[in-house]
Amino acid sequence: MHNVILIGFMGCGKSTVGVRLSYHLRLPFLDTDKLCEQKMGKTIREAFEQDGESFFRETETEVLRDLADRKETHIVATGGGLPLRDVNRKILKEVGSVFYLRAKPETIFDRVGHDTKRPLLLCEDPMQRIRSLMEERDPLYMKAADHMIDVDGKDFRSIVREIASLNKE
Ligand code: S3P
């Protein structure tokens, strides 16, 4: 089982690229956020509000363990905070090739700065929150990744091609 796993900040394009890559490589697509919502029986926003972030983070690790038990190969888009836990980074390395889609804070803000489904960005100054989270997370994304792809200014088709050709090597 050698999955293709996409990591990176909220709004960097993991889900869109993941779906397109799954067509391109003819492999099924999974999204850890969706799997968490199924497992929790509620949306991520509801989980943060009702149970707290740590409940969601536990669920993310469970979902990743379930993935490690699967025999088939998948394209996997992950939630932006998933690679932060040591245990999750370890599992990611074991189950496939990890691609970090890296984007500038400005790109992220344009895409998700006003989103209401992402509890971490529901604050007075989402741009500042993006910058500080990004500073904290970038080194961990780099640590988790086998490959880093700069996505700023690139269209989805070229990102998909870049990943597909790196994945062949
Ligand atoms: C989070 C990112 C979200 C989701 C949750 C927390 C994060 O996923 O898992 O809101 O900590 O960055 P996306 O990266 O798909 O937006």
Coordinates of C-alpha atoms and ligand atoms in Angstrom, one line a residue:
M1 CA 0.0 0.0 0.0
H2 CA 1.7 3.2 -1.1
N3 CA -0.8 6.1 -0.7
V4 CA -0.3 9.6 -2.1
I5 CA -0.9 11.9 0.8
L6 CA -1.4 15.7 0.5
I7 CA -0.6 17.9 3.5
G8 CA -0.5 21.7 4.0
F9 CA -2.3 24.7 5.4
M10 CA -6.1 25.2 5.1
G11 CA -7.0 26.4 1.7
C12 CA -3.7 25.3 0.0
G13 CA -5.8 23.1 -2.4
K14 CA -5.4 19.6 -0.9
S15 CA -9.0 18.5 -1.6
T16 CA -9.2 20.0 -5.1
V17 CA -5.8 18.7 -6.1
G18 CA -6.6 15.3 -4.5
V19 CA -9.8 14.8 -6.4
R20 CA -8.1 15.7 -9.7
L21 CA -5.1 13.5 -8.9
S22 CA -7.4 10.6 -8.2
Y23 CA -8.9 10.9 -11.7
H24 CA -5.4 11.3 -13.2
L25 CA -4.0 8.2 -11.4
R26 CA -7.3 6.3 -11.3
L27 CA -7.1 5.8 -7.6
P28 CA -9.9 6.3 -5.0
F29 CA -9.9 9.6 -3.1
L30 CA -10.2 10.0 0.7
D31 CA -10.4 13.2 2.8
T32 CA -9.5 12.9 6.5
D33 CA -11.8 15.8 7.4
K34 CA -14.8 14.0 5.8
L35 CA -13.8 10.7 7.5
C36 CA -13.6 12.6 10.9
E37 CA -17.0 14.1 10.4
Q38 CA -18.5 10.7 9.6
K39 CA -16.8 9.2 12.7
M40 CA -17.9 12.0 15.0
G41 CA -21.4 12.2 13.5
K42 CA -21.1 16.0 13.3
T43 CA -19.3 18.8 11.5
I44 CA -15.8 19.9 12.5
R45 CA -17.2 23.2 13.5
E46 CA -19.8 21.5 15.8
A47 CA -17.1 19.3 17.2
F48 CA -14.8 22.2 18.1
E49 CA -17.8 24.1 19.7
Q50 CA -19.3 21.1 21.6
D51 CA -16.4 18.9 22.4
G52 CA -13.3 21.0 22.0
E53 CA -10.4 20.8 19.6
S54 CA -8.7 17.9 21.4
F55 CA -11.6 15.6 20.7
F56 CA -11.3 16.3 17.0
R57 CA -7.5 15.8 17.1
E58 CA -8.0 12.4 18.7
T59 CA -10.5 11.5 16.0
E60 CA -7.9 12.5 13.3
T61 CA -5.4 10.1 14.8
E62 CA -8.0 7.3 14.8
V63 CA -8.9 8.0 11.2
L64 CA -5.2 7.8 10.3
R65 CA -4.8 4.5 12.1
D66 CA -7.9 3.1 10.2
L67 CA -6.2 4.2 7.0
A68 CA -3.1 2.4 7.8
D69 CA -5.1 -0.8 8.2
R70 CA -6.6 -0.5 4.7
K71 CA -5.1 -2.7 2.0
E72 CA -6.0 -0.5 -1.1
T73 CA -4.0 2.5 -2.3
H74 CA -5.6 5.9 -2.1
I75 CA -5.1 9.6 -2.7
V76 CA -5.5 11.2 0.7
A77 CA -6.2 14.9 1.5
T78 CA -5.5 15.6 5.1
G79 CA -6.8 18.3 7.5
G80 CA -4.3 21.2 7.9
G81 CA -3.5 20.4 11.5
L82 CA -3.1 16.6 11.1
P83 CA 0.7 16.6 10.6
L84 CA 1.3 18.5 13.8
R85 CA 1.2 15.5 16.1
D86 CA 4.3 13.3 16.2
V87 CA 2.3 10.1 16.1
N88 CA 0.4 11.3 13.0
R89 CA 3.7 12.2 11.1
K90 CA 5.0 8.7 11.9
I91 CA 1.9 7.0 10.5
L92 CA 1.9 9.3 7.4
K93 CA 5.5 8.2 6.6
E94 CA 4.6 4.6 7.0
V95 CA 1.5 4.6 4.7
G96 CA 2.7 6.5 1.7
S97 CA 4.5 9.4 0.0
V98 CA 3.8 12.8 1.6
F99 CA 3.4 15.9 -0.6
Y100 CA 3.4 19.3 1.1
L101 CA 1.4 21.9 -0.9
R102 CA 3.0 25.1 0.3
A103 CA 1.2 28.5 -0.2
K104 CA 1.9 32.0 0.9
P105 CA -0.4 33.5 3.7
E106 CA -1.9 35.9 1.1
T107 CA -3.0 33.0 -1.1
I108 CA -4.5 31.2 1.9
F109 CA -6.3 34.4 3.0
D110 CA -7.8 35.0 -0.5
R111 CA -9.1 31.4 -0.5
V112 CA -10.4 30.9 3.0
G113 CA -10.0 34.1 5.0
H114 CA -13.8 34.5 5.2
D115 CA -14.7 30.9 5.5
T116 CA -17.1 29.9 8.3
K117 CA -16.5 26.2 8.3
R118 CA -12.9 26.4 9.6
P119 CA -13.1 27.2 13.4
L120 CA -9.5 28.3 13.6
L121 CA -10.1 31.2 11.3
L122 CA -13.3 32.4 13.1
C123 CA -11.5 35.3 14.8
E124 CA -11.1 39.1 14.5
D125 CA -8.0 39.0 12.4
P126 CA -7.9 35.9 10.2
M127 CA -4.8 37.2 8.2
Q128 CA -2.8 37.5 11.4
R129 CA -4.0 34.1 12.6
I130 CA -3.0 32.6 9.2
R131 CA 0.5 34.1 9.5
S132 CA 1.2 33.0 13.0
L133 CA -0.2 29.4 12.5
M134 CA 1.8 29.2 9.3
E135 CA 5.0 30.2 11.0
E136 CA 4.4 27.5 13.6
R137 CA 3.4 24.8 11.2
D138 CA 5.7 25.2 8.2
P139 CA 8.7 23.5 9.9
L140 CA 6.4 20.5 10.9
Y141 CA 4.9 20.2 7.4
M142 CA 8.5 20.2 6.0
K143 CA 9.4 17.5 8.5
A144 CA 6.5 15.4 7.5
A145 CA 6.9 15.8 3.8
D146 CA 8.8 13.7 1.2
H147 CA 8.2 16.4 -1.4
M148 CA 7.4 20.1 -1.2
I149 CA 5.4 21.8 -4.0
D150 CA 5.1 25.5 -4.2
V151 CA 1.5 26.1 -5.3
D152 CA 1.4 29.9 -5.5
G153 CA 0.4 31.1 -9.0
K154 CA 0.1 27.5 -10.4
D155 CA -3.0 26.1 -11.8
F156 CA -4.4 22.8 -10.5
R157 CA -3.5 20.9 -13.6
S158 CA 0.2 21.7 -13.4
I159 CA 0.2 20.8 -9.6
V160 CA -1.4 17.5 -10.4
R161 CA 1.2 16.8 -13.2
E162 CA 4.0 17.7 -10.8
I163 CA 2.9 15.3 -8.1
A164 CA 2.2 12.5 -10.6
S165 CA 5.7 12.8 -12.1
L166 CA 7.4 13.0 -8.7
N167 CA 5.3 10.0 -7.5
K168 CA 6.7 7.9 -10.4
E169 CA 10.3 8.4 -9.5
Ligands
S3P1 C1 -7.6 22.5 10.4 C2 -7.9 22.4 9.1 C3 -9.1 21.9 8.5 C4 -9.9 21.1 9.5 C5 -10.0 21.8 10.8 C6 -8.7 22.2 11.5 C7 -6.3 23.0 10.9 O1 -8.9 21.2 7.3 O2 -9.2 19.8 9.7 O3 -10.8 22.9 10.7 O4 -6.0 22.8 12.1 O5 -5.6 23.6 10.1 P1 -8.5 21.9 5.9 O6 -7.0 22.0 5.9 O7 -9.0 20.9 4.9 O8 -9.2 23.2 5.8

